[in-house]
PDB file of C-alpha atoms in Angstrom:
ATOM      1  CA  UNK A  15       0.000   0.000   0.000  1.00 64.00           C
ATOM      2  CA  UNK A  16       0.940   3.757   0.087  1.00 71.00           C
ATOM      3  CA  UNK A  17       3.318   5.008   1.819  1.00 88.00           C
ATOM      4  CA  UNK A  18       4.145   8.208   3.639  1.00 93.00           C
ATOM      5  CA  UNK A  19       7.207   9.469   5.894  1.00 95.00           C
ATOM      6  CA  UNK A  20       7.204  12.211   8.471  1.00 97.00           C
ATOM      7  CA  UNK A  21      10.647  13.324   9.860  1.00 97.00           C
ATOM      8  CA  UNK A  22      11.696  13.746  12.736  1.00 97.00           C
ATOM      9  CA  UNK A  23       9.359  11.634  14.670  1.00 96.00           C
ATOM     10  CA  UNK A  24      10.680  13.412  17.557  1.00 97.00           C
ATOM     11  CA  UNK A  25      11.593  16.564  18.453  1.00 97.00           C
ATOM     12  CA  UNK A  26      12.927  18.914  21.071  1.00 97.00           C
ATOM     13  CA  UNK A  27      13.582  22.088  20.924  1.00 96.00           C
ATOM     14  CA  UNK A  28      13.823  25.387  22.852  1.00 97.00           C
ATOM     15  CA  UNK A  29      11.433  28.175  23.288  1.00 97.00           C
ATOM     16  CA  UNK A  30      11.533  30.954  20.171  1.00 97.00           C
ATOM     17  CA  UNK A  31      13.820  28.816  17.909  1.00 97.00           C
ATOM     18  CA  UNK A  32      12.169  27.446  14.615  1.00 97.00           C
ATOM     19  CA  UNK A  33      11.347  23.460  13.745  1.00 97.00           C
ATOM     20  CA  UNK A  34      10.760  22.113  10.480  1.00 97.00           C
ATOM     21  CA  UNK A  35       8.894  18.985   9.681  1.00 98.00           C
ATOM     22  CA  UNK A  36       8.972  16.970   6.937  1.00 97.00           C
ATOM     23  CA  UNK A  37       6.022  14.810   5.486  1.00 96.00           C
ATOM     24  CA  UNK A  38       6.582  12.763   2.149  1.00 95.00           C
ATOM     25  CA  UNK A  39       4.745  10.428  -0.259  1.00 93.00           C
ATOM     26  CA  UNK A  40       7.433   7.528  -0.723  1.00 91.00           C
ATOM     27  CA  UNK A  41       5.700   5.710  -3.551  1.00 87.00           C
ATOM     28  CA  UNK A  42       2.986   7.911  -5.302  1.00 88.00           C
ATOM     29  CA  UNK A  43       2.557  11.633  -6.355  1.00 89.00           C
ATOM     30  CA  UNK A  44       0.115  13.905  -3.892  1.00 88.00           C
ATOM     31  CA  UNK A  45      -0.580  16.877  -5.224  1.00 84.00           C
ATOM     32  CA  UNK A  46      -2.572  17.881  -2.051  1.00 90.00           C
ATOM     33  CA  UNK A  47      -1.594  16.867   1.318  1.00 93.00           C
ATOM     34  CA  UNK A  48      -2.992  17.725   4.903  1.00 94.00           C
ATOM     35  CA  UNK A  49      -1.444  18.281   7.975  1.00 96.00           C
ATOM     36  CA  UNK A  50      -3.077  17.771  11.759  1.00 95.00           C
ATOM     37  CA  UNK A  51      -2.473  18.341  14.680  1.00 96.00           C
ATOM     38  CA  UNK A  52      -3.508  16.268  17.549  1.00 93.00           C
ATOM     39  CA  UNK A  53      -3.493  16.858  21.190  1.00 90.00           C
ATOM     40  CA  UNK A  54      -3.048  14.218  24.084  1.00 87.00           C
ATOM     41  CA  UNK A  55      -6.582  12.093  24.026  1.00 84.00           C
ATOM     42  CA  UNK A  56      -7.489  14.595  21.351  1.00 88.00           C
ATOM     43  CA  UNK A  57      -9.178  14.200  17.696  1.00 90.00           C
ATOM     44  CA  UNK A  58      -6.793  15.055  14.938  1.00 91.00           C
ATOM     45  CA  UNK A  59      -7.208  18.848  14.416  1.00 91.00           C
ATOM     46  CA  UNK A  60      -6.828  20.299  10.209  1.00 91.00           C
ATOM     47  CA  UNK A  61      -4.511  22.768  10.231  1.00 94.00           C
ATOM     48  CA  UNK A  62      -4.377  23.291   6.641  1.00 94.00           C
ATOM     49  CA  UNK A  63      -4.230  21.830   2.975  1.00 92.00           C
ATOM     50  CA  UNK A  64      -0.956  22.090   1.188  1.00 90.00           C
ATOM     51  CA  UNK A  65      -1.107  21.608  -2.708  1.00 87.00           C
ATOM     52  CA  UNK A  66       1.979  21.230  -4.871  1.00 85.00           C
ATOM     53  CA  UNK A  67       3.298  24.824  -6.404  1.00 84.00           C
ATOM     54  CA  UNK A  68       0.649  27.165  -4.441  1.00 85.00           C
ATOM     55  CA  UNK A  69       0.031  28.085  -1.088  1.00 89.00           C
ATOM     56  CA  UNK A  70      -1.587  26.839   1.302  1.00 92.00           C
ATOM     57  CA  UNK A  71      -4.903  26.931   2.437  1.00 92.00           C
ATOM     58  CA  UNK A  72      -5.212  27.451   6.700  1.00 94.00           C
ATOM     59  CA  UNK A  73      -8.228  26.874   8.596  1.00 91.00           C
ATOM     60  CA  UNK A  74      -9.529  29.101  10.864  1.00 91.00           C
ATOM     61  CA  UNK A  75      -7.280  30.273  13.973  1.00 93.00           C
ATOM     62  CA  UNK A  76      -4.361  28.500  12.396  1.00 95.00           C
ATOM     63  CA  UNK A  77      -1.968  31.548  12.050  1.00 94.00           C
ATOM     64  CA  UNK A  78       0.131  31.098   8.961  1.00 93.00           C
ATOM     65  CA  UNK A  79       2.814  33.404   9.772  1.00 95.00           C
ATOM     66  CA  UNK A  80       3.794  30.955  12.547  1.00 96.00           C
ATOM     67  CA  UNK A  81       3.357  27.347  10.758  1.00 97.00           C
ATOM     68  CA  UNK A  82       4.635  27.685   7.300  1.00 96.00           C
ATOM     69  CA  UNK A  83       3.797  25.294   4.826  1.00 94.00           C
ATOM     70  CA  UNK A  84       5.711  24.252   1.847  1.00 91.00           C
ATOM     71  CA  UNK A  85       4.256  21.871  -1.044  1.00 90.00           C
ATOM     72  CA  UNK A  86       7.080  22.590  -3.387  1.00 82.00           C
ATOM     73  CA  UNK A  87       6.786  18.548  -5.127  1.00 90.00           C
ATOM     74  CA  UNK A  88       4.566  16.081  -5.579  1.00 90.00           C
ATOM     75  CA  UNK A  89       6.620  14.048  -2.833  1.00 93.00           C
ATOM     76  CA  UNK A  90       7.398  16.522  -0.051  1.00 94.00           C
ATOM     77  CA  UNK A  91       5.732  18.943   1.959  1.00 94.00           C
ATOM     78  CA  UNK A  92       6.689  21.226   5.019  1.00 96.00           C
ATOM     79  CA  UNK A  93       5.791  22.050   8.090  1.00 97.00           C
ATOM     80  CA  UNK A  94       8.231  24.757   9.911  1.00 97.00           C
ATOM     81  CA  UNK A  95       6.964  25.990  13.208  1.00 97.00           C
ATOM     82  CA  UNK A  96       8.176  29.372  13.730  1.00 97.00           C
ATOM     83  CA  UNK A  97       9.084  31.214  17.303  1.00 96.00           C
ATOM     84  CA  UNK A  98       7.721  27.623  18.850  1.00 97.00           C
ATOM     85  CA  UNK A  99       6.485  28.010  22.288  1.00 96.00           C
ATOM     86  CA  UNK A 100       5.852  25.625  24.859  1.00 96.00           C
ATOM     87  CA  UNK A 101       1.975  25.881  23.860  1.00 95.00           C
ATOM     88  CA  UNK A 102       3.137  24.865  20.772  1.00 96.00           C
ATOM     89  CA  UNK A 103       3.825  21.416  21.638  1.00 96.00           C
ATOM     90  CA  UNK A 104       2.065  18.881  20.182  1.00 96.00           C
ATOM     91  CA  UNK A 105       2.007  15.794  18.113  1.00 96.00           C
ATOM     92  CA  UNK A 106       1.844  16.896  14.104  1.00 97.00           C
ATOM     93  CA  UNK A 107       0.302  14.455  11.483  1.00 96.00           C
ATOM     94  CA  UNK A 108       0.254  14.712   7.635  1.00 96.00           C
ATOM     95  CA  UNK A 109      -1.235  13.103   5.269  1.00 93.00           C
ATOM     96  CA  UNK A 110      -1.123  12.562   1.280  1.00 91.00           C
ATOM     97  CA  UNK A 111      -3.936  12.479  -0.836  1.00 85.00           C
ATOM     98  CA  UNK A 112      -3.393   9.318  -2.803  1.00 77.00           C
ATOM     99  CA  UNK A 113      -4.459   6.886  -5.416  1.00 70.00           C
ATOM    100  CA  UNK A 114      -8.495   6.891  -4.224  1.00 69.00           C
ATOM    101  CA  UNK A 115      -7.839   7.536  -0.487  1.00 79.00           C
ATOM    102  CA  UNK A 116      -5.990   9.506   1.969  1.00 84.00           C
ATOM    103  CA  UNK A 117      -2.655   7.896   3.488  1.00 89.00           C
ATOM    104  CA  UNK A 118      -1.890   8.964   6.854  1.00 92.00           C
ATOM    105  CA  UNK A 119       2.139   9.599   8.090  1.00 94.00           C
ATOM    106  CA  UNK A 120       3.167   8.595  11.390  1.00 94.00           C
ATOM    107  CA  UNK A 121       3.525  11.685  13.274  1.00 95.00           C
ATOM    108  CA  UNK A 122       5.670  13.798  14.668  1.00 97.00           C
ATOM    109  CA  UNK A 123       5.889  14.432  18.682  1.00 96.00           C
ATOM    110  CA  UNK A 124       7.171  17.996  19.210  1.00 97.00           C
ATOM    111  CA  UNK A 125       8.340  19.393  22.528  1.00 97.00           C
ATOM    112  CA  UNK A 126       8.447  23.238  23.230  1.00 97.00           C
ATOM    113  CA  UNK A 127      10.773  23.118  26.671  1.00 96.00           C
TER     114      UNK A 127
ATOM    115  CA  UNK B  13     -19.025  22.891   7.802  1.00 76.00           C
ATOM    116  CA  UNK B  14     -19.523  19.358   8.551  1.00 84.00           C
ATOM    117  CA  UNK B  15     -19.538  18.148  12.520  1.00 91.00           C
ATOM    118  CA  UNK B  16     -18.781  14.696  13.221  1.00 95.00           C
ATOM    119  CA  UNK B  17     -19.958  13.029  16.757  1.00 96.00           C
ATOM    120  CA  UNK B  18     -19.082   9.730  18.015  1.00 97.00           C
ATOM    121  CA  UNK B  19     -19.734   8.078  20.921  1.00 97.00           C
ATOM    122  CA  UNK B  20     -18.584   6.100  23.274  1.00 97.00           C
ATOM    123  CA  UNK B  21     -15.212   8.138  23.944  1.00 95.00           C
ATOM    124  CA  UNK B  22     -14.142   5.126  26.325  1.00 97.00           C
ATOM    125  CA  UNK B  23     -15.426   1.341  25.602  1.00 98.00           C
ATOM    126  CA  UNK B  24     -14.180  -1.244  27.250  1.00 98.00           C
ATOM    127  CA  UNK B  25     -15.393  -5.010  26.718  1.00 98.00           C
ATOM    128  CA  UNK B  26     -14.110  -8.651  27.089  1.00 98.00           C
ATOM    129  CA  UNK B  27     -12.055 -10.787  24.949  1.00 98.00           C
ATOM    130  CA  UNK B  28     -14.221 -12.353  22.390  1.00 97.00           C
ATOM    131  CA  UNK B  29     -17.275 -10.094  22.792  1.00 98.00           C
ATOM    132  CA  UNK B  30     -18.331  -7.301  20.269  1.00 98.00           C
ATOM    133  CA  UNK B  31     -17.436  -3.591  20.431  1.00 98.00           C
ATOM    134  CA  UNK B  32     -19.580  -0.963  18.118  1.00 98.00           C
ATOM    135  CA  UNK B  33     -19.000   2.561  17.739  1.00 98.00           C
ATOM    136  CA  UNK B  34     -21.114   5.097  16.481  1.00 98.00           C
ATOM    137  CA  UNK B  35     -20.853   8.456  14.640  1.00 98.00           C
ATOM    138  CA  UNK B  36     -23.243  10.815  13.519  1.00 97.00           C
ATOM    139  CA  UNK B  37     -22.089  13.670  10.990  1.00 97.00           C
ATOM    140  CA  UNK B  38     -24.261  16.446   9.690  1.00 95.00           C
ATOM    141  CA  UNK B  39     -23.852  17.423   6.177  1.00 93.00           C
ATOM    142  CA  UNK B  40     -25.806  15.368   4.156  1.00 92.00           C
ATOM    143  CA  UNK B  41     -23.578  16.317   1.074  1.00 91.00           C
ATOM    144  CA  UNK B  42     -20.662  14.112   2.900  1.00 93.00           C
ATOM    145  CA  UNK B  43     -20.555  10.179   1.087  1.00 92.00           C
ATOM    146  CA  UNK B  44     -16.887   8.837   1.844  1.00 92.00           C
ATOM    147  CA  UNK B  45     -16.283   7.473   5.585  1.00 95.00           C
ATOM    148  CA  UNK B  46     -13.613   6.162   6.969  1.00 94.00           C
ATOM    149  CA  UNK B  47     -12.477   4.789  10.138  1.00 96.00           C
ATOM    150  CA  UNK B  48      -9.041   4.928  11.429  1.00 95.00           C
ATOM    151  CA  UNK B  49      -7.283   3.274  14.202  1.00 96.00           C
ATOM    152  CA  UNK B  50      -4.877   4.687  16.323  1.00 94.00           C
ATOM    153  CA  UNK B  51      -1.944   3.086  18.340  1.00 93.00           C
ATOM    154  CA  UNK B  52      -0.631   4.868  21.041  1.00 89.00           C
ATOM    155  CA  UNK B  53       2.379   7.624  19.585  1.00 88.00           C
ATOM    156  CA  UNK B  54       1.680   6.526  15.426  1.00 90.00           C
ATOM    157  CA  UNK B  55      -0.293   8.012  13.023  1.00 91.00           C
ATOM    158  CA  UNK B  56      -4.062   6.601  12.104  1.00 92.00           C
ATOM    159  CA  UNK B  57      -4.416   3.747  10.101  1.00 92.00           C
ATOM    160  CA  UNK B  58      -7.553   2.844   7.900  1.00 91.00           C
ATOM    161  CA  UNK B  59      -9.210  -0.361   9.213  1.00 95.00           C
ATOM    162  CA  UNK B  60     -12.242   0.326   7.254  1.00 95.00           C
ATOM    163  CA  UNK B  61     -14.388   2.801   4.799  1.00 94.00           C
ATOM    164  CA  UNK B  62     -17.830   2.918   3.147  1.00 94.00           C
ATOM    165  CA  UNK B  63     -19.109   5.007   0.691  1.00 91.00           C
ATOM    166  CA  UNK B  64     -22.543   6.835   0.414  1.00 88.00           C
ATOM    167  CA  UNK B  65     -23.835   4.385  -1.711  1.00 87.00           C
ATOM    168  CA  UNK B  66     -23.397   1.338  -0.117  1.00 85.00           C
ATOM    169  CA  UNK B  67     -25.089   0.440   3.181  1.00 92.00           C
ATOM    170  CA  UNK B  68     -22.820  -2.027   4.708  1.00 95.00           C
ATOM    171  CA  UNK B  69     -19.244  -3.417   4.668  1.00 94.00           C
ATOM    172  CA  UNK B  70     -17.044  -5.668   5.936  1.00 96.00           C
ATOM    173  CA  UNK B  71     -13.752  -7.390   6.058  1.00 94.00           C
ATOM    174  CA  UNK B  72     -13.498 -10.106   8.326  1.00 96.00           C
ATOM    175  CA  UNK B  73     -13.849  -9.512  12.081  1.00 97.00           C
ATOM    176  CA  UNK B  74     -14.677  -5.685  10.830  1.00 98.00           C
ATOM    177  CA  UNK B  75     -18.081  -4.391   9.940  1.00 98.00           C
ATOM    178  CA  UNK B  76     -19.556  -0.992   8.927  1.00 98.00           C
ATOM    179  CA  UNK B  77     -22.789  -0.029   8.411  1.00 97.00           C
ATOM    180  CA  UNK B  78     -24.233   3.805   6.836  1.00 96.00           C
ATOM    181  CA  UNK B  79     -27.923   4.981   7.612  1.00 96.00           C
ATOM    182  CA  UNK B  80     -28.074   8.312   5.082  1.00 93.00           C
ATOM    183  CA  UNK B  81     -31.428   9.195   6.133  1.00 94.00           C
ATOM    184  CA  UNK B  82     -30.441   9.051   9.698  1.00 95.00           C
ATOM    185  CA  UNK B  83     -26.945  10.379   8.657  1.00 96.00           C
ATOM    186  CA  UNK B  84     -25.172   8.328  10.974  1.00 96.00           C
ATOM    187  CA  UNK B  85     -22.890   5.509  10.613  1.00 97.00           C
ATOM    188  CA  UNK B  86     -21.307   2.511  13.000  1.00 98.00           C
ATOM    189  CA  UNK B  87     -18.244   0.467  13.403  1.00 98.00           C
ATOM    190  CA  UNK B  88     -18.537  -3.164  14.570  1.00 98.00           C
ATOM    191  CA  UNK B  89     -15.700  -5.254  15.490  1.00 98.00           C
ATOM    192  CA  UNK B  90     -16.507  -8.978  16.241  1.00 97.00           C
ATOM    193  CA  UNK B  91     -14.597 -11.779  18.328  1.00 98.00           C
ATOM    194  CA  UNK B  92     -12.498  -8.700  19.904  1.00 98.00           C
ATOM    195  CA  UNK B  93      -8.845  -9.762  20.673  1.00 97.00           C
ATOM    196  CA  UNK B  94      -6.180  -7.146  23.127  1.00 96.00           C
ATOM    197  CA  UNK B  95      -4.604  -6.113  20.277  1.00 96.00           C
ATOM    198  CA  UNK B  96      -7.668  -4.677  19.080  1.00 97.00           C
ATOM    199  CA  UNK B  97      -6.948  -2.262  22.105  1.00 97.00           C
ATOM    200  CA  UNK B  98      -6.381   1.157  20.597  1.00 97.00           C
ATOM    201  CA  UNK B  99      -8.179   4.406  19.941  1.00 96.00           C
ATOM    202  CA  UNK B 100     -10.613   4.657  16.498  1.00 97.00           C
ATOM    203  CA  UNK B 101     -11.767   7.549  14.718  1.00 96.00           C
ATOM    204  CA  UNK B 102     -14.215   7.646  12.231  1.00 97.00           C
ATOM    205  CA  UNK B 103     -14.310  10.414   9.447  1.00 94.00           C
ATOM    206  CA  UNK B 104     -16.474  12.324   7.032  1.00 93.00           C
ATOM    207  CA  UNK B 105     -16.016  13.595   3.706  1.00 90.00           C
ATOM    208  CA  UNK B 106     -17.014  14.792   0.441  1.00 84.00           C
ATOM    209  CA  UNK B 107     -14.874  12.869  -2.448  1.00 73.00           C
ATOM    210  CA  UNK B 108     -13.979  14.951  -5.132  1.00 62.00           C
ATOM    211  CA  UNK B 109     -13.964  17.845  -3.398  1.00 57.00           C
ATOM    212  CA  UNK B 110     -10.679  18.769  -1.673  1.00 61.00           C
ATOM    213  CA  UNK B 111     -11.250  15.303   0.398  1.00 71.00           C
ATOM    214  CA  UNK B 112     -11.052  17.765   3.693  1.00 81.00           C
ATOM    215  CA  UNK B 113     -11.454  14.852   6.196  1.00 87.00           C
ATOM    216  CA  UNK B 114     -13.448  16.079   9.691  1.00 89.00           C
ATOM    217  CA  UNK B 115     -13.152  13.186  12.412  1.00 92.00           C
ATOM    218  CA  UNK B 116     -14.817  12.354  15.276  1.00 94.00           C
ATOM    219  CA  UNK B 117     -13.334  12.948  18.716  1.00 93.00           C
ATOM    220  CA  UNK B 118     -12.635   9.125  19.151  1.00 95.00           C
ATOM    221  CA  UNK B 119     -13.232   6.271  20.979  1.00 97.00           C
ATOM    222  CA  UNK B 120     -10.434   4.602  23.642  1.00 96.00           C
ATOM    223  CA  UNK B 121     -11.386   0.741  22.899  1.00 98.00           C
ATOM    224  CA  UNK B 122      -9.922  -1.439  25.206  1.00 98.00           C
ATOM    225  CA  UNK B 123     -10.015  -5.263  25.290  1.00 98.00           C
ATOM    226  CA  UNK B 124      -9.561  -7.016  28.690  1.00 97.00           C
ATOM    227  CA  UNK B 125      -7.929 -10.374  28.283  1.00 95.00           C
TER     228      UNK B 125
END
């Protein structure tokens, strides 16, 4: 089945610096892919829908000055969490539309300290 | 927008019996749903979908069944087993249309040996 890679799937990092994310489609092309965000014993949250060579599109009280997507192939998009705050941690989950359904990556545990 | 319940958020049952979880979602325009499971720290994986025209599936010990008139649909898992023990969340959207899943808060299933 379809395949799709987040890295890191952990990571630390200290108040105010910047984190980047990577989700990718290892064996199909996704010209739109999601990412989530999902607090402890939480649903998975939309943040926004990334499609290849345009921006993205941010739901409602996402600020997209301070998560900044990039969609910039069909394999790879990022997520770069600017000035992260302790608030800001989380665990982050993409997903790549695929060939009839939506393939899920398997997350990415970030830690504001 | 489209709002997705589901209940029971916590479900506990014996080895070998039957769990069943139920969602409700409220735009009728919605006809792809999928249910995910989720293992503690990893992304969601689909156990199961149906789509709007169909009013039942299943794949082995898996079973889901879509009322449209009632707009609500239910997730049945037979002959439970430990490893069944995870958290499920069942989704709604509209194919063909930006595939923007919205999930239900989710249900803690666990399976005492």
């Amino acid at each position: 089945g379809a395949v799709v890679s987040q890295h890191p799937s952990r990571v630390i990092c200290k108040s105010g610096t910047s984190v980047k994310i990577e989700c990718r489609s290892l064996d199909f092309q996704a010209t739109t892919m999601f990412w989530y965000r999902q607090f402890p014993k939480q649903s998975l949250m939309l943040m926004a829908t990334s499609n290849e060579g345009s921006k993205a599109t941010y739901e409602q009280g996402v600020e997209k000055d301070k998560f900044l997507i990039n969609h910039a192939s069909l394999t790879l998009s990022t997520l770069t969490v600017t000035s992260a705050h302790p608030e800001d941690s989380s665990f982050y989950i993409c997903s790549a539309q695929g060939p009839g359904l939506q393939y899920f990556g398997p997350g990415t545990r970030l830690t504001v300290t | 927008g489209e709002n997705v319940e589901q209940h029971p958020s916590t479900l506990s049952v014996q080895e070998g019996d039957s769990a069943v979880i139920k969602c409700t979602y409220s735009d009728s325009a919605s006809n792809y749903f999928p249910w995910y499971k989720q293992e503690l720290g990893k992304g969601p994986q689909l156990i199961i979908d149906i789509r709007s025209n169909v009013g039942e599936k299943k794949d082995q010990r898996i079973a889901v069944t879509l009322n449209k008139t009632a707009k609500h649909f239910s997730l049945h898992i037979t002959e439970t087993q430990p490893e069944d023990s995870a958290v499920y969340f069942c989704a709604a959207s509209k194919r063909n249309t930006g595939n923007q899943f919205y999930f239900g808060t989710g249900t803690s299933l666990t399976v005492i040996p």
